[in-house]
Amino acid sequence: MKPVLGIAGYVLREAMSRKFILAFMVGITLVLTVVALSLRIEVVDGALAASRLFGEELRNSIRSVDVALRPVYQAAAFLVFYGGILFGIVACSDFAPSLMSPGRIEHLLALPIQRWHLLAGTFLGVMVLALGGTLYGTTGLVLIFGVKAGYWTAGPLIAGLLACVGFAAVYAVMLTAATLVRSAALCAASGFVFLVGGIIAGYRQQLTPFFEEGLGREAFRAVTLVLPRLSALAMAAGDIAASTPLEVHSLGMLLLGVLVFGFGALAVGFWRFEGKDY
Amino acid sequence: MDNRGRRRVWLVVAAMLFVVAAVLMFTGQGEAPAMETPKVEFPRRMRAPERARAERRRTQVLPVQVDAGTQERARPRDPVLAALPRGEGKTAVVIEANALRHSPIGELLLDCLMRDGGKRLEELRNLSGVDPLQDLDRLVITDDGMMLSGNFGNAKFKELLGERVSMDYGEGARVYEPGDMTVTRPDGSTARRRSEAAVATWNNELLVIGKSPDEVKAVVDRVEGRGPDEPPAISEGSTYGEMYGVLSVDQLARLLPKEQAELAERIRQVAQNVELHVDASGDVAMVAEVRGANGDEVTDLGKTLGAALSMARIKAQAEGEKDLAQLLDFARVQPDGTSFKLEMAVPLDVIQKRLAFCKEERSAAEAAER
Amino acid sequence: MTSQAPAIEVRGLRKTYHRAFRKGGTEALRGMDLTVPEGSAFGLIGPNGAGKTTFIKSILGIVQPTEGAIRVLGGSPEDPRIRARIGYLPERLHLPGTWTAPAFLATVTRLKGLPVDPAVNLRLLERVGLSDAVGRRIGGYSKGMRQRLGLAAALVGTPSLLVLDEPTDGIDPMGRMEVRRILQEEVRRGTTLFLNSHLLAETERVCDRVAILAGGRVVREGRLEDLARGGVRWLVRFAPGANTEALAAAGFLRGAAEGQYAVEAEDPAALNGALDRARAAGALMVELRRDGTDLESVLMGTVEAAA
């Protein structure tokens, strides 16, 4: 486990030195600051009486602040989930290809670490990074709404954590793609494809009737059976953030399933990486 | 293990993980169609069936007054609307009994009504000749009394009220003064009862119950176009929902529990009248529009009401009263100048759960009878 | 050669690179046999495309052989415990530009599974001549400085085998001397040095054994002096005014330059006999040296012969 942590540390240190990541953190901070300074929420005994954004009064009905903020939290959860994964795809697409670049990979492979340690460490490092960004952004959001509305909920935070699990599955695929072709663009493209596939997989039940009965439908069902059900996870994240009942049967199982899919993709990456010459 | 062997292991592990992931996701998400989140439709305007219903009810043909130079105010042609009290500050609530009977909530209420196997309903049917489930259309509650509309062709008014002093009134009405009446018990014996209410029947369509013969006569006058020119308490455009009407501020304040005495007092001070609409075609949803003269005061009252609802919801949540908390989830206040709308709802499944015992008791009673 | 187990032992090593959607493949190594004795300073030379880098990557487990057996330090290069005893400097080492040298060395130390001791790493940086640049970011280093840092990274954990691919590439002449000194120190300490350098003079100065690789095979291998030995021919320079004819009679053939002559002598007695005859003819000797071949000539001759 020590080499994995070592590589994770190496990846994290490398990431922290990237200006892009720093720009992202500054961006999140700016968004949070703007929201914090421009949003005025008037709460009377737990009811949202009025809200103003940039001084303009928003048409709002007076109702329980947690109920009134549900759509806001739900939107925030979706934003955190999909926005986070999208940003993760773009920001992290270069890590693995750059780690496998000539002059670096030979040096790393000559070190006394197993090849799979290298991939697992990269995966872990990127996940820690994703988790850090998510915690920073969502905690800020929770704090702003908490202070402004007096309503404290860990919903957005939980949504962010779910997004991290979704991103784990997507990034595992990206890492595996990097072992096949060392290209940041292809790495990102594979991430996008699996994100879209994951959204479709979450709605497979609703989409199945659009396919002709027979081979086409069965093929769709078979493919979407294996893909990570990201949209289902996003819906669950939205539900949790808005404190509404979950639509999925068991969030734990779904979460574990998406994570296990990620590990499966990672195992394919290990298989390819073990047999690759650099 | 050599490299080739190690690679084979990774491939097998990957295949196994994908299978496990598929099973977990399949079970976790579930393949059943996604459960619809409770969505309540609030009665905010007239819908097409209600518009058609209002049109069908325009049965009254009123004499056209030819009076050059003066514009005749359009009088309601629906006898029930015409019978309603006229002017501001009156209370009149219409319950669409027939529509309610055929709504999901009506089915539940019917179960409760028939908990004894339908004996009481049968008694009422035999006694009055009126089948409340078939013949009753609307029930109206006003400050002065009550009105029932429907098809009372088979009603045994004469048998029931025959002993009272009665007279024909207007074009199609008969007015019964307060007095004794003989009631036949199920065992065949009879009993005499004194009733202080005056009753009027109109064309076998309306049954008016009031405090005095003059009051019921005034109602008949209004139906037959002899009443004041003021518009009725409920306009035709407001006849939507399974229950609707206007409540006087006093009535509304009286409905609030004692703990809300302060709020009741504020309502008395700020509000002028309250228009109420309840939709029971699916979930039970209520919209109450509170009007007042001063916009700021009305908005403040709206905020206070919103806060009170919110507090009630928080309390319900804290005390673990899930049903009540869910009910109050839908509660909100929409301010709009000199009025605000208060919306509240009870999802059908909550009512179903609460009234489930009625169905069980009805089934048990029916089984026992068989 | 010592009696100990060799540091590197390769038998019948073949490597064919296959490309997707292409038939056949490129044969980089075609049955290579090589033994590198422990404690030796071994140089690998050969023309471009001979398979030198593939060979180095093979003995480090970076490239997996198609056929053949590789044993490094008595074990398989796939074994991390074996690789822990190897220090490697790749040809084009990529260094993280935003890091400082101590941070980079600390990470390498950690990845080698060793406890990080900043003092030790600082000494290592001093040894490679980077003590002045400790606080600077690697991105600001010159090519030579980067190469020195790479060498320091290879030296982390005092490895038993140093595999260096072009270690003096980009380093100035003074720096090269420094690096050479360090490598010689390491060899004296008992470390096996495996060097691949296109600077043949560098190999000549540092290594005691050399292998020439051409076309994926070892075409010649042995002690440097054995490979570079010129045979029985000696070059002699006499002071101006020597009698050319008399010298020719004594067996000295006139060379291109003034006073330059060549003589063939099987042994020292024959050489001294010839010199005595020249001196008897009045010639005064000012310089004597064996007409040896430098490494470049050896490489050229070997590769041409193999072709």
mmCIF file with all atom_site columns, C-alpha atoms in Angstrom, chain A residues 107-245:
data_model
loop_
_atom_site.group_PDB
_atom_site.id
_atom_site.type_symbol
_atom_site.label_atom_id
_atom_site.label_alt_id
_atom_site.label_comp_id
_atom_site.label_asym_id
_atom_site.label_entity_id
_atom_site.label_seq_id
_atom_site.pdbx_PDB_ins_code
_atom_site.Cartn_x
_atom_site.Cartn_y
_atom_site.Cartn_z
_atom_site.occupancy
_atom_site.B_iso_or_equiv
_atom_site.pdbx_formal_charge
_atom_site.auth_seq_id
_atom_site.auth_comp_id
_atom_site.auth_asym_id
_atom_site.auth_atom_id
_atom_site.pdbx_PDB_model_num
ATOM 1   C CA . HIS A 1 107 ? 12.119  6.312  -14.416 1.00 0.00 ? 107 HIS A CA 1
ATOM 2   C CA . LEU A 1 108 ? 9.002   5.327  -12.489 1.00 0.00 ? 108 LEU A CA 1
ATOM 3   C CA . LEU A 1 109 ? 8.935   1.780  -13.843 1.00 0.00 ? 109 LEU A CA 1
ATOM 4   C CA . ALA A 1 110 ? 12.567  1.290  -12.880 1.00 0.00 ? 110 ALA A CA 1
ATOM 5   C CA . LEU A 1 111 ? 11.703  2.126  -9.268  1.00 0.00 ? 111 LEU A CA 1
ATOM 6   C CA . PRO A 1 112 ? 10.913  -0.753 -6.920  1.00 0.00 ? 112 PRO A CA 1
ATOM 7   C CA . ILE A 1 113 ? 7.144   -0.523 -7.333  1.00 0.00 ? 113 ILE A CA 1
ATOM 8   C CA . GLN A 1 114 ? 4.687   -2.853 -9.053  1.00 0.00 ? 114 GLN A CA 1
ATOM 9   C CA . ARG A 1 115 ? 3.169   -1.565 -12.226 1.00 0.00 ? 115 ARG A CA 1
ATOM 10  C CA . TRP A 1 116 ? -0.347  -1.683 -10.822 1.00 0.00 ? 116 TRP A CA 1
ATOM 11  C CA . HIS A 1 117 ? 0.839   0.411  -7.891  1.00 0.00 ? 117 HIS A CA 1
ATOM 12  C CA . LEU A 1 118 ? 1.535   3.173  -10.363 1.00 0.00 ? 118 LEU A CA 1
ATOM 13  C CA . LEU A 1 119 ? -1.988  3.158  -11.805 1.00 0.00 ? 119 LEU A CA 1
ATOM 14  C CA . ALA A 1 120 ? -3.659  2.646  -8.453  1.00 0.00 ? 120 ALA A CA 1
ATOM 15  C CA . GLY A 1 121 ? -1.599  5.497  -6.982  1.00 0.00 ? 121 GLY A CA 1
ATOM 16  C CA . THR A 1 122 ? -2.548  7.821  -9.834  1.00 0.00 ? 122 THR A CA 1
ATOM 17  C CA . PHE A 1 123 ? -6.189  6.881  -9.362  1.00 0.00 ? 123 PHE A CA 1
ATOM 18  C CA . LEU A 1 124 ? -5.989  7.489  -5.631  1.00 0.00 ? 124 LEU A CA 1
ATOM 19  C CA . GLY A 1 125 ? -4.210  10.810 -6.080  1.00 0.00 ? 125 GLY A CA 1
ATOM 20  C CA . VAL A 1 126 ? -6.788  12.089 -8.534  1.00 0.00 ? 126 VAL A CA 1
ATOM 21  C CA . MET A 1 127 ? -9.597  10.907 -6.271  1.00 0.00 ? 127 MET A CA 1
ATOM 22  C CA . VAL A 1 128 ? -8.120  12.753 -3.295  1.00 0.00 ? 128 VAL A CA 1
ATOM 23  C CA . LEU A 1 129 ? -7.920  15.830 -5.500  1.00 0.00 ? 129 LEU A CA 1
ATOM 24  C CA . ALA A 1 130 ? -11.537 15.445 -6.631  1.00 0.00 ? 130 ALA A CA 1
ATOM 25  C CA . LEU A 1 131 ? -12.641 14.917 -3.053  1.00 0.00 ? 131 LEU A CA 1
ATOM 26  C CA . GLY A 1 132 ? -10.758 17.997 -1.908  1.00 0.00 ? 132 GLY A CA 1
ATOM 27  C CA . GLY A 1 133 ? -12.314 20.202 -4.592  1.00 0.00 ? 133 GLY A CA 1
ATOM 28  C CA . THR A 1 134 ? -15.770 18.809 -3.899  1.00 0.00 ? 134 THR A CA 1
ATOM 29  C CA . LEU A 1 135 ? -15.510 19.304 -0.160  1.00 0.00 ? 135 LEU A CA 1
ATOM 30  C CA . TYR A 1 136 ? -14.256 22.850 -0.657  1.00 0.00 ? 136 TYR A CA 1
ATOM 31  C CA . GLY A 1 137 ? -17.029 23.832 -3.084  1.00 0.00 ? 137 GLY A CA 1
ATOM 32  C CA . THR A 1 138 ? -19.924 22.106 -1.358  1.00 0.00 ? 138 THR A CA 1
ATOM 33  C CA . THR A 1 139 ? -18.901 23.121 2.140   1.00 0.00 ? 139 THR A CA 1
ATOM 34  C CA . GLY A 1 140 ? -18.814 26.702 0.914   1.00 0.00 ? 140 GLY A CA 1
ATOM 35  C CA . LEU A 1 141 ? -22.288 26.323 -0.522  1.00 0.00 ? 141 LEU A CA 1
ATOM 36  C CA . VAL A 1 142 ? -23.629 24.768 2.676   1.00 0.00 ? 142 VAL A CA 1
ATOM 37  C CA . LEU A 1 143 ? -22.072 27.547 4.722   1.00 0.00 ? 143 LEU A CA 1
ATOM 38  C CA . ILE A 1 144 ? -23.501 30.302 2.521   1.00 0.00 ? 144 ILE A CA 1
ATOM 39  C CA . PHE A 1 145 ? -27.035 28.921 2.554   1.00 0.00 ? 145 PHE A CA 1
ATOM 40  C CA . GLY A 1 146 ? -26.723 27.992 6.195   1.00 0.00 ? 146 GLY A CA 1
ATOM 41  C CA . VAL A 1 147 ? -25.677 31.470 7.245   1.00 0.00 ? 147 VAL A CA 1
ATOM 42  C CA . LYS A 1 148 ? -28.092 33.241 4.887   1.00 0.00 ? 148 LYS A CA 1
ATOM 43  C CA . ALA A 1 149 ? -31.151 31.087 5.434   1.00 0.00 ? 149 ALA A CA 1
ATOM 44  C CA . GLY A 1 150 ? -30.465 29.642 8.858   1.00 0.00 ? 150 GLY A CA 1
ATOM 45  C CA . TYR A 1 151 ? -31.146 26.221 7.396   1.00 0.00 ? 151 TYR A CA 1
ATOM 46  C CA . TRP A 1 152 ? -28.280 23.790 7.734   1.00 0.00 ? 152 TRP A CA 1
ATOM 47  C CA . THR A 1 153 ? -28.164 20.665 5.648   1.00 0.00 ? 153 THR A CA 1
ATOM 48  C CA . ALA A 1 154 ? -25.377 18.357 4.617   1.00 0.00 ? 154 ALA A CA 1
ATOM 49  C CA . GLY A 1 155 ? -27.301 17.600 1.390   1.00 0.00 ? 155 GLY A CA 1
ATOM 50  C CA . PRO A 1 156 ? -24.968 19.339 -1.082  1.00 0.00 ? 156 PRO A CA 1
ATOM 51  C CA . LEU A 1 157 ? -22.009 17.782 0.688   1.00 0.00 ? 157 LEU A CA 1
ATOM 52  C CA . ILE A 1 158 ? -23.471 14.299 0.311   1.00 0.00 ? 158 ILE A CA 1
ATOM 53  C CA . ALA A 1 159 ? -24.308 15.077 -3.313  1.00 0.00 ? 159 ALA A CA 1
ATOM 54  C CA . GLY A 1 160 ? -20.699 16.046 -3.835  1.00 0.00 ? 160 GLY A CA 1
ATOM 55  C CA . LEU A 1 161 ? -19.500 12.792 -2.320  1.00 0.00 ? 161 LEU A CA 1
ATOM 56  C CA . LEU A 1 162 ? -21.824 10.856 -4.637  1.00 0.00 ? 162 LEU A CA 1
ATOM 57  C CA . ALA A 1 163 ? -20.366 12.845 -7.528  1.00 0.00 ? 163 ALA A CA 1
ATOM 58  C CA . CYS A 1 164 ? -16.930 11.717 -6.410  1.00 0.00 ? 164 CYS A CA 1
ATOM 59  C CA . VAL A 1 165 ? -18.021 8.084  -6.652  1.00 0.00 ? 165 VAL A CA 1
ATOM 60  C CA . GLY A 1 166 ? -19.415 8.762  -10.143 1.00 0.00 ? 166 GLY A CA 1
ATOM 61  C CA . PHE A 1 167 ? -16.179 10.458 -11.100 1.00 0.00 ? 167 PHE A CA 1
ATOM 62  C CA . ALA A 1 168 ? -14.214 7.487  -9.743  1.00 0.00 ? 168 ALA A CA 1
ATOM 63  C CA . ALA A 1 169 ? -15.916 5.250  -12.314 1.00 0.00 ? 169 ALA A CA 1
ATOM 64  C CA . VAL A 1 170 ? -15.325 7.768  -15.117 1.00 0.00 ? 170 VAL A CA 1
ATOM 65  C CA . TYR A 1 171 ? -11.711 8.393  -14.166 1.00 0.00 ? 171 TYR A CA 1
ATOM 66  C CA . ALA A 1 172 ? -10.974 4.674  -13.954 1.00 0.00 ? 172 ALA A CA 1
ATOM 67  C CA . VAL A 1 173 ? -12.072 4.441  -17.588 1.00 0.00 ? 173 VAL A CA 1
ATOM 68  C CA . MET A 1 174 ? -9.906  7.448  -18.489 1.00 0.00 ? 174 MET A CA 1
ATOM 69  C CA . LEU A 1 175 ? -6.895  5.890  -16.787 1.00 0.00 ? 175 LEU A CA 1
ATOM 70  C CA . THR A 1 176 ? -7.453  2.662  -18.654 1.00 0.00 ? 176 THR A CA 1
ATOM 71  C CA . ALA A 1 177 ? -7.762  4.612  -21.910 1.00 0.00 ? 177 ALA A CA 1
ATOM 72  C CA . ALA A 1 178 ? -4.415  6.253  -21.137 1.00 0.00 ? 178 ALA A CA 1
ATOM 73  C CA . THR A 1 179 ? -2.779  2.819  -20.920 1.00 0.00 ? 179 THR A CA 1
ATOM 74  C CA . LEU A 1 180 ? -4.079  2.068  -24.408 1.00 0.00 ? 180 LEU A CA 1
ATOM 75  C CA . VAL A 1 181 ? -3.194  5.364  -26.077 1.00 0.00 ? 181 VAL A CA 1
ATOM 76  C CA . ARG A 1 182 ? -1.108  8.015  -24.370 1.00 0.00 ? 182 ARG A CA 1
ATOM 77  C CA . SER A 1 183 ? -3.220  11.024 -25.326 1.00 0.00 ? 183 SER A CA 1
ATOM 78  C CA . ALA A 1 184 ? -4.911  13.554 -23.074 1.00 0.00 ? 184 ALA A CA 1
ATOM 79  C CA . ALA A 1 185 ? -7.556  14.256 -25.730 1.00 0.00 ? 185 ALA A CA 1
ATOM 80  C CA . LEU A 1 186 ? -8.481  10.592 -26.070 1.00 0.00 ? 186 LEU A CA 1
ATOM 81  C CA . CYS A 1 187 ? -8.415  10.226 -22.321 1.00 0.00 ? 187 CYS A CA 1
ATOM 82  C CA . ALA A 1 188 ? -10.907 13.100 -21.969 1.00 0.00 ? 188 ALA A CA 1
ATOM 83  C CA . ALA A 1 189 ? -12.989 11.767 -24.872 1.00 0.00 ? 189 ALA A CA 1
ATOM 84  C CA . SER A 1 190 ? -13.303 8.375  -23.198 1.00 0.00 ? 190 SER A CA 1
ATOM 85  C CA . GLY A 1 191 ? -14.404 10.173 -20.030 1.00 0.00 ? 191 GLY A CA 1
ATOM 86  C CA . PHE A 1 192 ? -17.086 12.116 -21.927 1.00 0.00 ? 192 PHE A CA 1
ATOM 87  C CA . VAL A 1 193 ? -18.311 8.981  -23.690 1.00 0.00 ? 193 VAL A CA 1
ATOM 88  C CA . PHE A 1 194 ? -18.688 7.149  -20.401 1.00 0.00 ? 194 PHE A CA 1
ATOM 89  C CA . LEU A 1 195 ? -20.333 10.144 -18.760 1.00 0.00 ? 195 LEU A CA 1
ATOM 90  C CA . VAL A 1 196 ? -22.946 10.248 -21.519 1.00 0.00 ? 196 VAL A CA 1
ATOM 91  C CA . GLY A 1 197 ? -23.195 6.449  -21.423 1.00 0.00 ? 197 GLY A CA 1
ATOM 92  C CA . GLY A 1 198 ? -23.636 6.653  -17.668 1.00 0.00 ? 198 GLY A CA 1
ATOM 93  C CA . ILE A 1 199 ? -26.457 9.167  -18.041 1.00 0.00 ? 199 ILE A CA 1
ATOM 94  C CA . ILE A 1 200 ? -28.162 6.938  -20.609 1.00 0.00 ? 200 ILE A CA 1
ATOM 95  C CA . ALA A 1 201 ? -27.643 3.858  -18.420 1.00 0.00 ? 201 ALA A CA 1
ATOM 96  C CA . GLY A 1 202 ? -29.453 5.583  -15.566 1.00 0.00 ? 202 GLY A CA 1
ATOM 97  C CA . TYR A 1 203 ? -32.484 6.100  -17.806 1.00 0.00 ? 203 TYR A CA 1
ATOM 98  C CA . ARG A 1 204 ? -32.273 2.690  -19.516 1.00 0.00 ? 204 ARG A CA 1
ATOM 99  C CA . GLN A 1 205 ? -35.710 1.707  -18.282 1.00 0.00 ? 205 GLN A CA 1
ATOM 100 C CA . GLN A 1 206 ? -37.291 4.767  -19.869 1.00 0.00 ? 206 GLN A CA 1
ATOM 101 C CA . LEU A 1 207 ? -35.203 4.574  -23.053 1.00 0.00 ? 207 LEU A CA 1
ATOM 102 C CA . THR A 1 208 ? -35.592 0.870  -23.801 1.00 0.00 ? 208 THR A CA 1
ATOM 103 C CA . PRO A 1 209 ? -39.018 1.291  -25.515 1.00 0.00 ? 209 PRO A CA 1
ATOM 104 C CA . PHE A 1 210 ? -37.392 3.583  -28.114 1.00 0.00 ? 210 PHE A CA 1
ATOM 105 C CA . PHE A 1 211 ? -35.453 0.620  -29.494 1.00 0.00 ? 211 PHE A CA 1
ATOM 106 C CA . GLU A 1 212 ? -37.027 -1.875 -31.873 1.00 0.00 ? 212 GLU A CA 1
ATOM 107 C CA . GLU A 1 213 ? -37.808 -5.113 -30.151 1.00 0.00 ? 213 GLU A CA 1
ATOM 108 C CA . GLY A 1 214 ? -35.213 -7.764 -30.869 1.00 0.00 ? 214 GLY A CA 1
ATOM 109 C CA . LEU A 1 215 ? -31.488 -7.522 -31.229 1.00 0.00 ? 215 LEU A CA 1
ATOM 110 C CA . GLY A 1 216 ? -31.282 -3.725 -30.990 1.00 0.00 ? 216 GLY A CA 1
ATOM 111 C CA . ARG A 1 217 ? -33.198 -3.558 -27.752 1.00 0.00 ? 217 ARG A CA 1
ATOM 112 C CA . GLU A 1 218 ? -31.347 -6.487 -26.235 1.00 0.00 ? 218 GLU A CA 1
ATOM 113 C CA . ALA A 1 219 ? -28.000 -4.966 -27.215 1.00 0.00 ? 219 ALA A CA 1
ATOM 114 C CA . PHE A 1 220 ? -29.008 -1.666 -25.606 1.00 0.00 ? 220 PHE A CA 1
ATOM 115 C CA . ARG A 1 221 ? -30.110 -3.454 -22.465 1.00 0.00 ? 221 ARG A CA 1
ATOM 116 C CA . ALA A 1 222 ? -26.907 -5.501 -22.311 1.00 0.00 ? 222 ALA A CA 1
ATOM 117 C CA . VAL A 1 223 ? -24.606 -2.508 -22.779 1.00 0.00 ? 223 VAL A CA 1
ATOM 118 C CA . THR A 1 224 ? -26.447 -0.280 -20.332 1.00 0.00 ? 224 THR A CA 1
ATOM 119 C CA . LEU A 1 225 ? -26.562 -3.094 -17.792 1.00 0.00 ? 225 LEU A CA 1
ATOM 120 C CA . VAL A 1 226 ? -22.806 -2.842 -17.310 1.00 0.00 ? 226 VAL A CA 1
ATOM 121 C CA . LEU A 1 227 ? -22.325 0.925  -17.669 1.00 0.00 ? 227 LEU A CA 1
ATOM 122 C CA . PRO A 1 228 ? -22.178 2.974  -14.470 1.00 0.00 ? 228 PRO A CA 1
ATOM 123 C CA . ARG A 1 229 ? -25.617 4.476  -13.807 1.00 0.00 ? 229 ARG A CA 1
ATOM 124 C CA . LEU A 1 230 ? -24.462 8.006  -13.274 1.00 0.00 ? 230 LEU A CA 1
ATOM 125 C CA . SER A 1 231 ? -27.787 9.734  -13.838 1.00 0.00 ? 231 SER A CA 1
ATOM 126 C CA . ALA A 1 232 ? -29.409 7.496  -11.224 1.00 0.00 ? 232 ALA A CA 1
ATOM 127 C CA . LEU A 1 233 ? -26.686 8.571  -8.849  1.00 0.00 ? 233 LEU A CA 1
ATOM 128 C CA . ALA A 1 234 ? -27.221 12.216 -9.822  1.00 0.00 ? 234 ALA A CA 1
ATOM 129 C CA . MET A 1 235 ? -30.950 11.894 -9.148  1.00 0.00 ? 235 MET A CA 1
ATOM 130 C CA . ALA A 1 236 ? -30.194 10.367 -5.778  1.00 0.00 ? 236 ALA A CA 1
ATOM 131 C CA . ALA A 1 237 ? -27.777 13.226 -5.098  1.00 0.00 ? 237 ALA A CA 1
ATOM 132 C CA . GLY A 1 238 ? -30.523 15.710 -5.996  1.00 0.00 ? 238 GLY A CA 1
ATOM 133 C CA . ASP A 1 239 ? -33.018 13.906 -3.800  1.00 0.00 ? 239 ASP A CA 1
ATOM 134 C CA . ILE A 1 240 ? -30.653 13.871 -0.865  1.00 0.00 ? 240 ILE A CA 1
ATOM 135 C CA . ALA A 1 241 ? -29.725 17.521 -1.326  1.00 0.00 ? 241 ALA A CA 1
ATOM 136 C CA . ALA A 1 242 ? -33.413 18.458 -1.458  1.00 0.00 ? 242 ALA A CA 1
ATOM 137 C CA . SER A 1 243 ? -34.305 16.078 1.398   1.00 0.00 ? 243 SER A CA 1
ATOM 138 C CA . THR A 1 244 ? -36.899 14.350 -0.761  1.00 0.00 ? 244 THR A CA 1
ATOM 139 C CA . PRO A 1 245 ? -37.477 10.566 -0.787  1.00 0.00 ? 245 PRO A CA 1
#
